[in-house]
Tab-separated table of C-alpha atoms in Angstrom:
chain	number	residue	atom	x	y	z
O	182	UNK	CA	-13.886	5.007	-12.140
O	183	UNK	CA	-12.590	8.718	-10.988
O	184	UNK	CA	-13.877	9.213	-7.535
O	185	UNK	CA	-13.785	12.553	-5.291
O	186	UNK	CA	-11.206	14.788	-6.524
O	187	UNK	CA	-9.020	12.755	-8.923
O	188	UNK	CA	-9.218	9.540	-6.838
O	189	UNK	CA	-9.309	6.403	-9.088
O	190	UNK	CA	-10.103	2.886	-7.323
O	191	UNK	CA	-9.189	0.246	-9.903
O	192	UNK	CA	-10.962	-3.124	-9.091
O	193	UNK	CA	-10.125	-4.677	-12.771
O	194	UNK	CA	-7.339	-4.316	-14.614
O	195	UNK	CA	-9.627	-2.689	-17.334
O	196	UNK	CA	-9.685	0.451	-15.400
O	197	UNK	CA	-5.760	0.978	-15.366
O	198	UNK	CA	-6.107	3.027	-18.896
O	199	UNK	CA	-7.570	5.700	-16.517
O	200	UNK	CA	-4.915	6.223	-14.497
O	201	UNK	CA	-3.747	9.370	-16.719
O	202	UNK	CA	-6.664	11.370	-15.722
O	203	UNK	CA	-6.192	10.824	-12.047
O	204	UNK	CA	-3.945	11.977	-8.571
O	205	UNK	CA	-4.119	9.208	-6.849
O	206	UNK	CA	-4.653	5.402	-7.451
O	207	UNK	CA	-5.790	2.752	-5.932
O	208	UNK	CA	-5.484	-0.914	-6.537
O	209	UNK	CA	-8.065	-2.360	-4.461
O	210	UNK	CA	-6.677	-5.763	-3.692
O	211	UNK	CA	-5.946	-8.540	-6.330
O	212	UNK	CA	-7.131	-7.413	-9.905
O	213	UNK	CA	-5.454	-10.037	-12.100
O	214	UNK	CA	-3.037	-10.147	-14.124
O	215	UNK	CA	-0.968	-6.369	-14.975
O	216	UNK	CA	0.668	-6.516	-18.084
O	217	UNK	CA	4.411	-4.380	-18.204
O	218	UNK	CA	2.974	-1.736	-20.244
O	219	UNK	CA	0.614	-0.632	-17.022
O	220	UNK	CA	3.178	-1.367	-14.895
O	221	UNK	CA	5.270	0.987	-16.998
O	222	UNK	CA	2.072	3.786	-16.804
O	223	UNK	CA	1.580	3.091	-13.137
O	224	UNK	CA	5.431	3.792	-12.405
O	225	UNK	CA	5.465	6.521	-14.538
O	226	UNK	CA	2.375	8.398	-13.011
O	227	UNK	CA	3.769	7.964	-9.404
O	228	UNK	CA	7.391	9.027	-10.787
O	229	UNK	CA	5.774	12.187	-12.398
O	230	UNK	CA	4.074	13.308	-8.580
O	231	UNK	CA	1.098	11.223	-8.645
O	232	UNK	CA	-0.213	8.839	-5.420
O	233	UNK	CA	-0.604	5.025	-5.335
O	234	UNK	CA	-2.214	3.424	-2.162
O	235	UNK	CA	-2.007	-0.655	-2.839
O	236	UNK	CA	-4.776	-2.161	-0.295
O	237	UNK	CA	-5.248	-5.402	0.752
O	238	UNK	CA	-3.840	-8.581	-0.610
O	239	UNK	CA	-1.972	-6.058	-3.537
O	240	UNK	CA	1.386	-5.826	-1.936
O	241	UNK	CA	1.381	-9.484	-1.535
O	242	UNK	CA	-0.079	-9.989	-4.628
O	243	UNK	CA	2.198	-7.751	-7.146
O	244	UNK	CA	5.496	-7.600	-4.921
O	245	UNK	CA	6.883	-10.416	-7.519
O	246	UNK	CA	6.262	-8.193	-10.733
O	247	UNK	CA	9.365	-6.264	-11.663
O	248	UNK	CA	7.769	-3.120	-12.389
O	249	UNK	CA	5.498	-2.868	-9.415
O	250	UNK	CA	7.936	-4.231	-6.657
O	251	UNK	CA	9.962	-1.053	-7.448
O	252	UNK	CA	6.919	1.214	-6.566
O	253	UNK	CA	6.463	-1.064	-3.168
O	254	UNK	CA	10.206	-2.085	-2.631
O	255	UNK	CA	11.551	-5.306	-1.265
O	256	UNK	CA	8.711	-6.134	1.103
O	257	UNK	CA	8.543	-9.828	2.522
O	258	UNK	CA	5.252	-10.866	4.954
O	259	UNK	CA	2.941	-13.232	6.553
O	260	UNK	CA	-0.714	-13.626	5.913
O	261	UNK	CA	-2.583	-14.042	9.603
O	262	UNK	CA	-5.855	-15.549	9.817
O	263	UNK	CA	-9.126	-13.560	10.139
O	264	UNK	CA	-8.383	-12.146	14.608
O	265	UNK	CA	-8.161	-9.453	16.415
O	266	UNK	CA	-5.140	-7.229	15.763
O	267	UNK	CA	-4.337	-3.643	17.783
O	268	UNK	CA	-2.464	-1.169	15.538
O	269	UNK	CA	-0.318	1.110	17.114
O	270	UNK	CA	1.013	4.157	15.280
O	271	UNK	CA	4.500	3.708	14.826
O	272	UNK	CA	5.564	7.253	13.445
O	273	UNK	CA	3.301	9.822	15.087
O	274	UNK	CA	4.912	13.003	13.862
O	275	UNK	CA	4.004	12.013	10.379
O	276	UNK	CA	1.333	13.825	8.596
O	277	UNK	CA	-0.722	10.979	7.943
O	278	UNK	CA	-0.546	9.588	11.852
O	279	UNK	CA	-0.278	12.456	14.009
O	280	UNK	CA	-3.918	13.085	14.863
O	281	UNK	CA	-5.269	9.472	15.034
O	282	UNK	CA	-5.904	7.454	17.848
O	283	UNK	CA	-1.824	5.681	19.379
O	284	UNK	CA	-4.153	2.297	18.421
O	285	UNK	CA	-7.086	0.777	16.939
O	286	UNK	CA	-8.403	-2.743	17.190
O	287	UNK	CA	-9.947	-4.335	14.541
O	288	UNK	CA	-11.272	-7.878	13.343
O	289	UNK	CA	-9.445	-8.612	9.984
O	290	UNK	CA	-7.023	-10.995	8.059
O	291	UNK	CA	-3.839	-8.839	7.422
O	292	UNK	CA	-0.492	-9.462	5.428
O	293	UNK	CA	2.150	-7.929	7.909
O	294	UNK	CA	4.877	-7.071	6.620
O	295	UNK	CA	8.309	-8.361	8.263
O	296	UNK	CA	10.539	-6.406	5.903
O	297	UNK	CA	10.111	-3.131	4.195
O	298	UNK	CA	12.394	-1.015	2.012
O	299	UNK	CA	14.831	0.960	4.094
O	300	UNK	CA	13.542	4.125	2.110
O	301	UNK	CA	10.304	3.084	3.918
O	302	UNK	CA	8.458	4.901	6.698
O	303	UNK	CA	6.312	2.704	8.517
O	304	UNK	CA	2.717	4.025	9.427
O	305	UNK	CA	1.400	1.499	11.689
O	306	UNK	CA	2.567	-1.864	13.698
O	307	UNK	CA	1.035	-4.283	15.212
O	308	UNK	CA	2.703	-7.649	17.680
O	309	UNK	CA	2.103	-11.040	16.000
O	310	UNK	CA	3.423	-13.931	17.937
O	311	UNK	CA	5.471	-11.796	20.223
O	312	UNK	CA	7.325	-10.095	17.271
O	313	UNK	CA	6.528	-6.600	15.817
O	314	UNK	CA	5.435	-6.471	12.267
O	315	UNK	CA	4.576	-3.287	10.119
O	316	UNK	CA	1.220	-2.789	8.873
O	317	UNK	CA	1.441	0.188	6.603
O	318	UNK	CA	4.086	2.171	5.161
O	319	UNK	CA	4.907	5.209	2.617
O	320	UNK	CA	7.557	5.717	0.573
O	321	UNK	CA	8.754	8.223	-1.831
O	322	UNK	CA	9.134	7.251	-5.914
O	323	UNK	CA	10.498	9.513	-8.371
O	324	UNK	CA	7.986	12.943	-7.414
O	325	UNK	CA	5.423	10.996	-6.246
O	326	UNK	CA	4.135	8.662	-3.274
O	327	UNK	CA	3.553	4.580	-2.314
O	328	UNK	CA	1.220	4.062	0.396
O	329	UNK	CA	1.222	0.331	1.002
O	330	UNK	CA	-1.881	-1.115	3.568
């Protein structure tokens, strides 16, 4: 469904016809199976300036379709178990990060991410096992934008 201003939050793959009508899109986690022709419309809507935020298990879930690991990039991770992590900005001159709190705590299970695309601006990193890992990143496609959380 379109949410505030243009924001769709797909949750089934049913909803990925209304991507047309929308800014920005977000695939909320795991939502089955994509076949290539909403790959092809999801690629094409960030290409032609629209938003995509993947949250969740998505990046770890679609980074092995063709289509959509070109919207994330080459990202490789780990899954941690449900603990405590701090995030710590990692780029605070960027829009997105520069009036947030340096770090945040939270209680979660989180995919972090121990390689992202070298186009890739990472957001957010937290320490896992003595070794820094990246959280979230954006990247530019085509016109438009990849947030992956």
């Amino acid at each position: 469904m379109i949410d505030i201003d243009g924001i769709l939050t797909v949750s089934s793959h049913e909803q990925l016809p209304l991507i047309e009508n929308a800014r920005i899109v977000v695939i909320n986690g795991y939502i089955g199976s994509i076949d290539s022709a909403y790959q092809q419309a999801l690629c094409t809507f960030v290409e032609r300036g629209g938003g995509v935020l993947f949250l969740g298990n998505a990046v770890e879930a679609y980074q092995g379709y063709e289509l959509l690991g070109m919207l994330t990039g080459a990202t490789r991770g780990i899954r941690t178990p449900r603990c405590e992590l701090i995030a710590r900005v990692s780029t605070p001159d960027h829009y997105i990060t520069r009036r947030v709190d340096p770090s945040l705590a939270f209680l979660e299970s989180a995919y972090l991410l121990t390689d992202i695309p070298p186009d890739a601006q990472p957001l957010w990193q937290t320490s896992w096992q003595y070794v820094t890992h990246t959280l979230t990143y954006v990247r530019d496609y085509g016109r438009g934008r990849v947030f992956c959380m």
